[in-house]
Amino acid sequence: MGNLLTVGSVAFDTIETPFGKAERILGGAGTYISLAASYFRKPVQLVSVVGSDFRQKDILMMQEAGIDTSGIQQKTDEKSFFWAGKYFNDMNHRDTLETQLNVLGTFDPVIPESYKSCDYLMLGNLSPAVQQLVIERLPVRPKLVVMDTMNFWISSFMDDLKIVIENVDVLIINEEEARQLTGQYSLVVAAREINAMGPNIVVIKKGEHGALLFYHGQIFFVPALPLEVVFDPTGAGDTFAGGFIGHIARQDSFSFETMKDAMVYGSAMASFCVEKFGVEGILNLSSEEIENRVKVFRSLVQ
Ligand code: AMP
């Protein structure tokens, strides 16, 4: 088993879907990633920042899930990152209504001593300059560095983004963002262009249409589970990333075979996420429930 360090936003989200609205609930890429990964590897170390408005009960819940929260800074005179999004009937697309960076705007990541020997680093969605600082502040390069990003950073922080992308092994990105990043419509060509930017391995998420793994010239596809209820897709991408890196850290391997399984575990975790609002769908799962869902995935394509 390898040590796992995750970085990403820990936030308040206001989410509106055709099924309802939830205000200022716990969210953030770092939250979803570390919760999902905690089913595979404990503790999951998390580096992030929150404001004085952050609730102690959310920190306790994360600790109970097996997350080491000593890397979460709390700023006394600032507010937590806030994001508001709205989904329409086609839940594959959403509008961002508001992004208030607040504490994320000035985040200077501090990596606790006990985190510094990490084997696997998952750079969740966050300012690319901060993602790069985390890489630089680790005394030894991890065995595998995986990163995620989103349209917000691609649109306005392209120079910073290119620097981090050059330094990671795996880029996880959704299909619209892969096209935005490369200007290529074909995902095969986009993945090749991303390879040329740095990462040898590319994962392209296609929402309800599954995800593709481009691994040194080989391609693997995993579908998304056809679900009766998709309640709230928020965090599905991060949850996928958490399951993906969690499985890799648990196996302490990043062979093609392990990564194919990691794609299946990531997709299984994402399917739990979308069934409920916010993080609720990925709380208190049993390993039996996860394994059963993985079996359903496998039987879909066999
Ligand atoms: P996903 O649905 O997987 O793309 O992730 C949604 C989560 O990302 C929400 O919980 C938000 O708090 C978080 N998020 C949204 N925008 C940003 C951003 N610009 N930087 C960091 N996290 C963000």
Coordinates of C-alpha atoms in Angstrom, one line a residue, residues 180 259 262:
Q180 CA -11.1 23.4 -24.7
M259 CA -5.2 1.4 -14.0
A262 CA -8.9 1.9 -11.1

